[in-house]
Coordinates of N, CA and C in Angstrom, one line a residue:
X404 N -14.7 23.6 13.2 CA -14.2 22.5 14.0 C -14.2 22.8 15.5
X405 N -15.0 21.9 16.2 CA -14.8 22.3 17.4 C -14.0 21.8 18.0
X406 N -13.5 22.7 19.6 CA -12.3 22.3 20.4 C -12.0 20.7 20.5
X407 N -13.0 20.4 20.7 CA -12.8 18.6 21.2 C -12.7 18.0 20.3
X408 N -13.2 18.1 19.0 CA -12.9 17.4 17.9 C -12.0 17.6 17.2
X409 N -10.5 18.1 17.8 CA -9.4 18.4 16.7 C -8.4 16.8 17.6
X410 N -7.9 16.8 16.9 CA -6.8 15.3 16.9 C -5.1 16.2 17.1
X411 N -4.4 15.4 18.3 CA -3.2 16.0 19.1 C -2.8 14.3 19.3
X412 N -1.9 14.3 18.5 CA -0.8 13.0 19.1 C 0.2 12.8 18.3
X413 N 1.1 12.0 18.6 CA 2.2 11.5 17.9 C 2.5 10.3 17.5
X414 N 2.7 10.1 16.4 CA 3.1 9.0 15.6 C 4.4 8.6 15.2
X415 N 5.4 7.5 15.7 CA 6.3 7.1 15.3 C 6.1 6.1 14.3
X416 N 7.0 6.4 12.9 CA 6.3 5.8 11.5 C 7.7 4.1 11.9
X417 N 7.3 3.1 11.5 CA 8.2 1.9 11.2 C 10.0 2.5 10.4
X418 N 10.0 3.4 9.5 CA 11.0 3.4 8.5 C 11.7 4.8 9.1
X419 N 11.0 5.4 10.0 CA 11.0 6.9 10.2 C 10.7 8.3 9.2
X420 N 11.0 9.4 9.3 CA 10.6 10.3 8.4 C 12.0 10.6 7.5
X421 N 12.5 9.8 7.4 CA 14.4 10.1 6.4 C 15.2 11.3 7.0
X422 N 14.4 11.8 8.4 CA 15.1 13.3 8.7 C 16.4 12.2 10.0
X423 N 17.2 12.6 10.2 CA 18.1 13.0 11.4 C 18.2 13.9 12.5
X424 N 17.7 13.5 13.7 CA 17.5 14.6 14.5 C 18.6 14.5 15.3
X425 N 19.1 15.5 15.8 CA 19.6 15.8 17.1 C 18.9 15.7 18.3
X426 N 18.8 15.2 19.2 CA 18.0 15.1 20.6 C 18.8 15.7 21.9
X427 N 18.3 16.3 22.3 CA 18.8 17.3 23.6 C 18.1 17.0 24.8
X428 N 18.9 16.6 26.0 CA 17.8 16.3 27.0 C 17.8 17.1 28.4
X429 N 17.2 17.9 29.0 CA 17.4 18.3 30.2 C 17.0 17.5 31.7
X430 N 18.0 17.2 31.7 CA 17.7 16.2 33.3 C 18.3 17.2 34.5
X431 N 17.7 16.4 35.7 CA 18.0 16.8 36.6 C 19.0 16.4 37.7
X432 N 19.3 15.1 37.0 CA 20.6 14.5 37.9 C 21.4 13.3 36.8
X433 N 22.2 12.5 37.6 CA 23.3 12.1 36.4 C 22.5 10.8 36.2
X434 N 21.8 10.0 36.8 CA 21.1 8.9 36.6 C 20.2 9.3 35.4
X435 N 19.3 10.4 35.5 CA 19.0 10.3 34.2 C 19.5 10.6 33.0
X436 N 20.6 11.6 33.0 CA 21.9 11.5 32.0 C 22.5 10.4 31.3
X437 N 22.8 9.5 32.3 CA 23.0 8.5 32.1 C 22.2 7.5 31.0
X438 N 20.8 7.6 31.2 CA 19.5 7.1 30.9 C 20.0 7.7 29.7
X439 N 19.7 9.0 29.6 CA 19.6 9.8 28.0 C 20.8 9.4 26.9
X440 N 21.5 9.5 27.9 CA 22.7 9.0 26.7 C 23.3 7.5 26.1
X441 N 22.3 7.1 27.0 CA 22.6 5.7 26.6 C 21.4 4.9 25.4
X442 N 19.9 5.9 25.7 CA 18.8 5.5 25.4 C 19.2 6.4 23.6
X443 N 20.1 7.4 23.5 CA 20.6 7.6 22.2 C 20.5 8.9 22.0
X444 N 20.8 10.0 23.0 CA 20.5 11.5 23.3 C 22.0 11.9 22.6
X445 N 22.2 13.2 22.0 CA 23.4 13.4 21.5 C 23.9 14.2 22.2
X446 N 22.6 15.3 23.5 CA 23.7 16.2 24.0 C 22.4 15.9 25.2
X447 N 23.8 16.2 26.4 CA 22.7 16.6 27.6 C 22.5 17.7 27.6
X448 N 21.4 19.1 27.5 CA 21.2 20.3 27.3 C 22.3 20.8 28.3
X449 N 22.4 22.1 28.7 CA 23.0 22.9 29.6 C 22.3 24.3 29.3
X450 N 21.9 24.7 30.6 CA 21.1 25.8 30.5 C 21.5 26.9 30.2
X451 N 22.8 27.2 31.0 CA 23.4 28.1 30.3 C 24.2 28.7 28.7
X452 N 24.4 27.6 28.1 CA 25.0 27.7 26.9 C 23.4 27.9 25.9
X453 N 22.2 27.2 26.8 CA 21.1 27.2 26.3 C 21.1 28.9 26.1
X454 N 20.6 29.4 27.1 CA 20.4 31.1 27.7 C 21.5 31.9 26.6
X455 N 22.8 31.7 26.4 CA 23.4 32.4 25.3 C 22.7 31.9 24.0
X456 N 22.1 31.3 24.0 CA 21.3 31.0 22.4 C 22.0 29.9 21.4
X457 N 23.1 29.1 22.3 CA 23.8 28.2 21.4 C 22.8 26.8 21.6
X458 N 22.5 26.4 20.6 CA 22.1 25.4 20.9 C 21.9 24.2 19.6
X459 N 22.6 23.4 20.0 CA 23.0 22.3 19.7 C 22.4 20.7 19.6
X460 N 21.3 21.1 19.3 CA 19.8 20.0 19.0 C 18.9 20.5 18.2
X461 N 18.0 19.9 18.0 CA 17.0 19.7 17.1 C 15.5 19.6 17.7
X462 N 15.7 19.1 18.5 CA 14.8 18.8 19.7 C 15.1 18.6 20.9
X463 N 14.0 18.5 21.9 CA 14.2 18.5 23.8 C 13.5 18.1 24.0
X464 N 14.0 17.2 25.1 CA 13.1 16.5 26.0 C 13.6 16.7 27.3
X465 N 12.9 17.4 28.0 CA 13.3 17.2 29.8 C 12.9 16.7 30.7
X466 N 13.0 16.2 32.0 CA 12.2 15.5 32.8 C 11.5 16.0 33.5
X467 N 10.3 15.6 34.4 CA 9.5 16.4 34.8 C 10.1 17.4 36.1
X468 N 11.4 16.9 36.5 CA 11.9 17.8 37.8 C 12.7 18.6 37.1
X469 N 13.7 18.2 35.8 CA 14.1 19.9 35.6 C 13.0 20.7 34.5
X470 N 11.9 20.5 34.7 CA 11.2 21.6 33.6 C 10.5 22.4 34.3
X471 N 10.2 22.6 35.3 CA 10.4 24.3 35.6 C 11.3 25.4 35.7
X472 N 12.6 24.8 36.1 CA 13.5 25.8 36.0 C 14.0 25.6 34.2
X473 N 13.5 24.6 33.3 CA 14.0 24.9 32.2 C 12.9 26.2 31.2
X474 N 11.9 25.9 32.1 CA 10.9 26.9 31.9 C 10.8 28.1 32.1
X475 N 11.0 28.2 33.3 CA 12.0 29.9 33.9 C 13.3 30.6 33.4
X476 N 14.3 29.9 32.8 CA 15.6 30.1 32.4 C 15.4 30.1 31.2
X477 N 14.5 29.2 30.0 CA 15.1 28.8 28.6 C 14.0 29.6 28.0
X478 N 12.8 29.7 28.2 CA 11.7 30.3 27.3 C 11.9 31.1 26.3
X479 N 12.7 32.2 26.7 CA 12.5 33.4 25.6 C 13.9 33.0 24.5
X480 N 14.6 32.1 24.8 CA 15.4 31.3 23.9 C 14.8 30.1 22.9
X481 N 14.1 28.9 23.8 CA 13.6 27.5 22.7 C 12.0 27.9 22.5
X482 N 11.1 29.0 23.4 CA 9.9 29.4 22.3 C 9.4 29.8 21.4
X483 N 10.4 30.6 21.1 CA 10.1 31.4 19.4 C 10.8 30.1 18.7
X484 N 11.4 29.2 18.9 CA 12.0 28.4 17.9 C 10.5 27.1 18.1
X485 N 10.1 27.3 18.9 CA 8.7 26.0 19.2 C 9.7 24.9 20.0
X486 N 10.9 24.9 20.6 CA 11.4 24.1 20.8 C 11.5 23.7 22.6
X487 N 10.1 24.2 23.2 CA 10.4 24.6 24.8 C 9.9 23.4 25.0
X488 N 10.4 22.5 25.9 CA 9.5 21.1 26.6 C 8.3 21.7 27.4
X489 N 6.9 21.2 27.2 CA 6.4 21.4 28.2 C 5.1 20.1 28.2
X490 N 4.4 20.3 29.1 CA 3.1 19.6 28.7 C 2.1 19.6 27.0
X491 N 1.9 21.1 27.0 CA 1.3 21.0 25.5 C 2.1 20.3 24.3
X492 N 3.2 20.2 24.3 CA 4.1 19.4 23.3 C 4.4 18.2 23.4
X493 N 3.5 17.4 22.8 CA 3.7 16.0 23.1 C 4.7 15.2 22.8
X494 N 5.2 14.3 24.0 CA 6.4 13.7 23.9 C 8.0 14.6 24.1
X495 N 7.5 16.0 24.7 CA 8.7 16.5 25.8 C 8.9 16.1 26.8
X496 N 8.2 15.8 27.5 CA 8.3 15.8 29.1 C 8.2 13.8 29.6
X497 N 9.1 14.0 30.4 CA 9.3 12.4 31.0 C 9.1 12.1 32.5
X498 N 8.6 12.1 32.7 CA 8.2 10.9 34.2 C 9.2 10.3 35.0
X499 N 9.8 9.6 34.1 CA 10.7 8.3 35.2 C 11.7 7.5 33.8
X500 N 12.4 6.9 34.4 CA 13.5 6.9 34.1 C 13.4 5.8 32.2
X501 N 12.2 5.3 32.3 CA 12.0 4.4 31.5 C 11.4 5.3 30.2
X502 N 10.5 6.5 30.6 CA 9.5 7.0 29.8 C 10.9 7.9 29.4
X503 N 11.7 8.2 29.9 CA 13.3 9.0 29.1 C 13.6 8.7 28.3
X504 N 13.6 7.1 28.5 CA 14.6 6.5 27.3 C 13.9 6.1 25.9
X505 N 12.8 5.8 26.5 CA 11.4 5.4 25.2 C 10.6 7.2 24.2
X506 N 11.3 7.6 25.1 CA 11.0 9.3 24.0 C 12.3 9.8 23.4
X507 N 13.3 9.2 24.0 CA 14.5 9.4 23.2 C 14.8 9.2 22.2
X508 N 14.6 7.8 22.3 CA 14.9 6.5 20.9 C 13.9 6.8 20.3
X509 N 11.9 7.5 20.4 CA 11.3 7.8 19.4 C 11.8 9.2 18.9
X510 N 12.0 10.2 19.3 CA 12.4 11.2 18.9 C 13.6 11.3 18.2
X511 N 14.9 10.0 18.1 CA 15.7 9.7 17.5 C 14.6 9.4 15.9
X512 N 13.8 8.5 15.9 CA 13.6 8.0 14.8 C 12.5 9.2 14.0
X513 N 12.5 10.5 14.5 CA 11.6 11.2 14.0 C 10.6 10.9 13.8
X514 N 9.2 10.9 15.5 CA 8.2 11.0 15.3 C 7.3 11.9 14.4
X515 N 6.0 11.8 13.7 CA 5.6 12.6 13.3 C 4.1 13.4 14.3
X516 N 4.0 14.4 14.1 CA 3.0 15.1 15.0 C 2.0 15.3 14.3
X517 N 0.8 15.1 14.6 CA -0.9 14.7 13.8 C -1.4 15.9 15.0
X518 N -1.6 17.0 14.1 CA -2.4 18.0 14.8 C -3.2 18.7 13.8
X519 N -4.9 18.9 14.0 CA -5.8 19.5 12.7 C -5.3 20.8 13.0
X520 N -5.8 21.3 11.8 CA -5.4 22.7 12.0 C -6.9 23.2 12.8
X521 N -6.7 24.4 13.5 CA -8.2 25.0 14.1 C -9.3 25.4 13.2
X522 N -9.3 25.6 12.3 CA -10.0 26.4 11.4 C -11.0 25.2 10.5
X523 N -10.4 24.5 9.6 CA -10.8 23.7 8.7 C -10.7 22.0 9.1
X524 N -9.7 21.9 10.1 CA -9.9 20.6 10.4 C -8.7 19.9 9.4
X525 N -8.3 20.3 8.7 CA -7.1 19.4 7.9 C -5.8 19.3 8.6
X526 N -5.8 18.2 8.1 CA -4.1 17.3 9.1 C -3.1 17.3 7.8
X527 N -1.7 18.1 8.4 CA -0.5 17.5 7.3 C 0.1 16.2 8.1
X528 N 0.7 15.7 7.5 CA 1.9 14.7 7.6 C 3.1 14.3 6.4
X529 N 3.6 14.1 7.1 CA 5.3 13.7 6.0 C 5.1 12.0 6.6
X530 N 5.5 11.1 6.0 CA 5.3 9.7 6.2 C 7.1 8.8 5.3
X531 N 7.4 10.1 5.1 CA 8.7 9.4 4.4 C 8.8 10.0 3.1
X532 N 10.2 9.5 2.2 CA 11.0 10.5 1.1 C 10.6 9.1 -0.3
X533 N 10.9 10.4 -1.3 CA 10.4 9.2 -2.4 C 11.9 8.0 -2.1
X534 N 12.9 8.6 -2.0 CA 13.8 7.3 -1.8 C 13.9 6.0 -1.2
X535 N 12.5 6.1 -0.5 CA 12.1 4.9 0.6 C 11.6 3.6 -0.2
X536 N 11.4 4.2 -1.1 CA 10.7 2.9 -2.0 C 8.9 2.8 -1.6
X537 N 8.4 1.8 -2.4 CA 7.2 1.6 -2.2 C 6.9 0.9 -1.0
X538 N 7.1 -0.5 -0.6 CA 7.4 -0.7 0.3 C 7.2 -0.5 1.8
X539 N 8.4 0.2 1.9 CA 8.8 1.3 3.1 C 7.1 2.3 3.5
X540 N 7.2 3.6 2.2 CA 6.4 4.2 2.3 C 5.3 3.5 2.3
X541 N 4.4 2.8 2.0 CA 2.9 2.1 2.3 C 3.2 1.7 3.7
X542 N 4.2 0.9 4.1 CA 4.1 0.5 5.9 C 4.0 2.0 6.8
X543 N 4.9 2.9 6.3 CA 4.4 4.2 7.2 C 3.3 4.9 6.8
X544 N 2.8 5.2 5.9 CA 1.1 5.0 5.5 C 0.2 4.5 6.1
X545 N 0.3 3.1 6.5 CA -0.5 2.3 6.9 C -0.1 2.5 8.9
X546 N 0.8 2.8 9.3 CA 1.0 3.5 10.8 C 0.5 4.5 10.6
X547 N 0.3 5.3 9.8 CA -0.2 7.1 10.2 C -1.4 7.2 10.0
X548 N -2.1 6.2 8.9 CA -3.4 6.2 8.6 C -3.9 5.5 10.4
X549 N -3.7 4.6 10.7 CA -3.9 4.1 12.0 C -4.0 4.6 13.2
X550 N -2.6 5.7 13.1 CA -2.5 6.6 14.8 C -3.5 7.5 14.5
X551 N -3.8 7.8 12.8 CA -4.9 9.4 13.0 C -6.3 8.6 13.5
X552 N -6.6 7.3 12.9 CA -7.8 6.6 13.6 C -8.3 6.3 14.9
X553 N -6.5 6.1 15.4 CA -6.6 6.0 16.8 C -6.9 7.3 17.7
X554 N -6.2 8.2 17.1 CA -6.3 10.0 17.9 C -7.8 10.3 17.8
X555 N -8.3 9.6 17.2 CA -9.9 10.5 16.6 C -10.6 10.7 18.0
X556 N -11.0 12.0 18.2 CA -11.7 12.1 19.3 C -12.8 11.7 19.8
X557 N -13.4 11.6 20.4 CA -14.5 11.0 21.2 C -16.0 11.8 21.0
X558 N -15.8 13.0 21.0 CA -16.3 14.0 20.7 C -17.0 14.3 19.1
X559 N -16.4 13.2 18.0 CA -16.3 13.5 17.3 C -17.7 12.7 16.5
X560 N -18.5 13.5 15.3 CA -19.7 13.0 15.1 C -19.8 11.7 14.6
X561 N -20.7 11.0 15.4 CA -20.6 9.2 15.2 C -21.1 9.3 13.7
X562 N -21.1 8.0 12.6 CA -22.0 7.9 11.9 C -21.0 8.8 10.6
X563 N -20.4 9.6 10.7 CA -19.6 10.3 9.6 C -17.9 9.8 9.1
X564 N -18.0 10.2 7.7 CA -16.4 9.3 7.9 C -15.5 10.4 8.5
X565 N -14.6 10.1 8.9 CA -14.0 10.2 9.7 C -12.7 11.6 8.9
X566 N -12.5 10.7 7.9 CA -11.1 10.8 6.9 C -11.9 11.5 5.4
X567 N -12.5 12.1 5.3 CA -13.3 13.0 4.2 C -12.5 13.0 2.7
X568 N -11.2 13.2 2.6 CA -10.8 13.4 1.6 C -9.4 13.4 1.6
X569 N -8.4 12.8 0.8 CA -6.6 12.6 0.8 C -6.3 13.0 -0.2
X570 N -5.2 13.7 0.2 CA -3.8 14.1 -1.0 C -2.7 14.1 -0.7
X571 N -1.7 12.9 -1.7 CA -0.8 13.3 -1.6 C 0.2 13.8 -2.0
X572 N 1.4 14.0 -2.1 CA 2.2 14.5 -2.7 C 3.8 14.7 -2.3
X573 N 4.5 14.5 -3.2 CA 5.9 15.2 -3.2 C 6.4 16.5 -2.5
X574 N 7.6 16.9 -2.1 CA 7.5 18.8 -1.5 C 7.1 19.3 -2.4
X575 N 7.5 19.4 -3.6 CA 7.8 19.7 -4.9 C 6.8 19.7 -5.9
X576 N 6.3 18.1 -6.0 CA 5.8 17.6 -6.9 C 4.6 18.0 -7.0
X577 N 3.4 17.2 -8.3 CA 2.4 17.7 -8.2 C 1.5 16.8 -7.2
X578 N 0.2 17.4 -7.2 CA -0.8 16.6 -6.0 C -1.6 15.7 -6.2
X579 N -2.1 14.4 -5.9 CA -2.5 13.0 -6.6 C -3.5 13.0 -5.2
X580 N -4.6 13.0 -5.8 CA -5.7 12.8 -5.0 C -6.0 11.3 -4.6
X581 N -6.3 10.9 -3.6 CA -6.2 9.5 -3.0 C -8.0 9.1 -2.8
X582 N -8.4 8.1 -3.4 CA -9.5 7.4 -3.0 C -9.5 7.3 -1.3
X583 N -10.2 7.8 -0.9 CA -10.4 7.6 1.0 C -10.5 6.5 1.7
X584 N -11.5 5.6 0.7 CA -12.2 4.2 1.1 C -10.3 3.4 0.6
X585 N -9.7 3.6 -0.1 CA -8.1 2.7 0.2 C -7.3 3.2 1.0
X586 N -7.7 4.8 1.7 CA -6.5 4.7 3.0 C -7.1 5.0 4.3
X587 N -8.3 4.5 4.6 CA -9.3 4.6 5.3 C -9.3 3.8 6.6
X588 N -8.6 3.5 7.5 CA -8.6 2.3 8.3 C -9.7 1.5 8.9
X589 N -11.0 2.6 8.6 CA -12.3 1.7 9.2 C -12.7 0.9 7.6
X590 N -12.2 1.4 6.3 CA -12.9 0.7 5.4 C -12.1 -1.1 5.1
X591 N -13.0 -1.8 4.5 CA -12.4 -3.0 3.9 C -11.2 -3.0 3.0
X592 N -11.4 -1.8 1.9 CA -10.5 -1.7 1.0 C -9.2 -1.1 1.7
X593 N -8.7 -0.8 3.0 CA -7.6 -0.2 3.3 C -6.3 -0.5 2.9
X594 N -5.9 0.2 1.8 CA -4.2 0.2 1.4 C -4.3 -1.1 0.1
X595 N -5.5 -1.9 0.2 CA -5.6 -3.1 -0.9 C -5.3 -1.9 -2.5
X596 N -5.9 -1.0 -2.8 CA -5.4 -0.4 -3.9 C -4.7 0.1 -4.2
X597 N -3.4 0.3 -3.2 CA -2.2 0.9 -3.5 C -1.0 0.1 -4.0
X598 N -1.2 -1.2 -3.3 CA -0.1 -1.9 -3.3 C 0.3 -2.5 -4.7

């Protein structure tokens, strides 16, 4: 799989992924504090309690003025955990005071991340718990089948399908191989044989 042809984006599902996240935000002044905790942030980070290794989220989002010094100070703390804001992690880093509150509330609802792997080109995703019902799960199905159609790169060989082969499955359970052409978003049959 070549460089260009691997798929990097984020998907926020309708039902969410059944998880609970904690959201942590590093701002740089109280107006965006403000923003974060209103937009549904559970802690405003603190660098220093960061730096002793306590930390009290699940996830981070900082803004673009405090992420170099969260960069400088937090590294060797939230990067072995994968949990450092930066550019390569999509949906850390915020702009302005609107794009705060709109990654807060999706990172509240547990986005999912659509990244191929380098080697073979296969995508995981979690789309929701059996508890969701059928329902539920087909509408986030039908959002994740869509964002991966939408991420497809440009680069990528015209004239081929796209989506090669599906499986799904339980954490647990066994693996139920999925016709392509029903979760396929360029085909006619999309999602008509599941429901």
């Amino acid at each position: 799989l070549l460089h260009q042809q691997q798929v990097r984006s984020l998907c926020t599902l309708p039902h969410g992924t059944g998880r609970v996240k904690r959201v942590g935000a590093f701002v740089h002044d109280s107006v965006f504090a403000a923003v974060a905790l209103a937009a549904g942030a559970d802690v405003i980070a603190d660098i220093e309690t960061v730096q002793k290794g306590e930390i009290d989220f699940d996830t981070v989002i900082a803004t673009a003025q405090a992420l170099p010094l969260v960069q400088k100070t937090c590294a060797r703390v939230l990067g072995p955990r994968g949990m450092m804001p930066g550019p390569k992690n999509l949906g850390t880093v915020a702009n302005s005071q609107d794009e705060l509150a709109a990654l807060v509330t999706s990172m509240k609802r547990g986005p999912v991340v659509l990244r191929t792997e380098p080697k073979f080109g296969n995508l995981y995703a979690a789309f929701g718990r059996v508890s969701f019902g059928p329902e539920k799960l087909l509408e986030n199905l039908r959002s994740l089948m869509l964002a991966i159609q939408a991420a497809k790169p440009e680069k990528a060989p015209k004239g081929q399908k796209f989506v090669k082969k599906a499986y799904i499955s339980t954490t647990m359970g066994p693996v139920v191989h999925v016709e392509t052409a029903s979760i396929d978003p360029a085909s006619p049959r999309f999602l008509r044989d599941l429901q």
